[in-house]
Coordinates of C-alpha atoms in Angstrom, one line a residue:
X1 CA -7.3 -51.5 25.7
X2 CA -8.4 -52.8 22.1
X3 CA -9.8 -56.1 21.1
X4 CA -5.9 -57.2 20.4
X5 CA -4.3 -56.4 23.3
X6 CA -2.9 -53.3 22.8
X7 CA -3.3 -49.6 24.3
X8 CA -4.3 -46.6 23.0
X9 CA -2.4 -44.1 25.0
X10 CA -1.4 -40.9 23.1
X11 CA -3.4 -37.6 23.1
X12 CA -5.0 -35.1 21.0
X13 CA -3.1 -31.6 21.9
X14 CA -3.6 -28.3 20.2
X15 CA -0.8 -26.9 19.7
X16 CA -0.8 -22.7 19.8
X17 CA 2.7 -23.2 17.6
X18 CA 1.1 -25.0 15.1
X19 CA -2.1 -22.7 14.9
X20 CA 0.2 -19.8 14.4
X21 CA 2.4 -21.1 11.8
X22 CA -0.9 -22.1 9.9
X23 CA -2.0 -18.4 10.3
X24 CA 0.9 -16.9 9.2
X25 CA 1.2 -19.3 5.9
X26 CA -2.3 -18.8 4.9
X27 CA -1.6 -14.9 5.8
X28 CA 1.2 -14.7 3.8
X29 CA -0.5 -16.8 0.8
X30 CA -3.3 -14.1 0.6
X31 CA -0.7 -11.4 1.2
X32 CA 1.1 -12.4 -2.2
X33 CA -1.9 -13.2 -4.2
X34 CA -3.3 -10.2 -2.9
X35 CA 0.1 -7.5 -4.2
X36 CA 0.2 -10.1 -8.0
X37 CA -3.9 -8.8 -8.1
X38 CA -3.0 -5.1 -7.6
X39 CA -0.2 -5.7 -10.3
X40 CA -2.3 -7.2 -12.4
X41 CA -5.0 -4.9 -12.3
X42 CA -3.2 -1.7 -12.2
X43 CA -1.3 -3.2 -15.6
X44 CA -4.4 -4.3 -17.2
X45 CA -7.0 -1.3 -16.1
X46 CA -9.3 -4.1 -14.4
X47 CA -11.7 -2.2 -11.7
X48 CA -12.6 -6.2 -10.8
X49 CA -8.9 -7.4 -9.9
X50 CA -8.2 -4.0 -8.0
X51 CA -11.6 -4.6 -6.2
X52 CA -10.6 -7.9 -5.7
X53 CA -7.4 -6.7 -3.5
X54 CA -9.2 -5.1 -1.7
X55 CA -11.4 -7.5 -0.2
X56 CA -8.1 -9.5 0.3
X57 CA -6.8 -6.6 2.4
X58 CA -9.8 -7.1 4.3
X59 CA -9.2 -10.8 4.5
X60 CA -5.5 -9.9 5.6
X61 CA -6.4 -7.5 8.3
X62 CA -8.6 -10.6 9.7
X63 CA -6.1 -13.1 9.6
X64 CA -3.5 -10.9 11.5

């Protein structure tokens, strides 16, 4: 009970739903960025922005 009378009574769940969905949109984020870099790179001959994707593959293959 606080000073003023009232109750704190809720919790503080993780939620496995929530952690997933989080996953998934940061997943797909670095997914999209990941193909736009490849595009980009392959169009403007950039070793850097190919290079790039690839580390975000890596990133990818983490997340999932």
């Amino acid at each position: 009970m606080t000073d003023d009378g009232r109750t704190h009574d809720h919790r503080h769940r993780i939620d496995p739903a929530t952690d997933r969905r989080a996953l998934l949109i940061a997943l797909l984020l670095i997914l999209g960025f990941m193909v736009v870099e490849v595009v980009a790179g392959l169009a403007a001959r950039s070793l850097a922005l190919i290079g790039d994707a690839g580390h975000m593959l890596v990133d990818v293959g983490a997340l999932g």
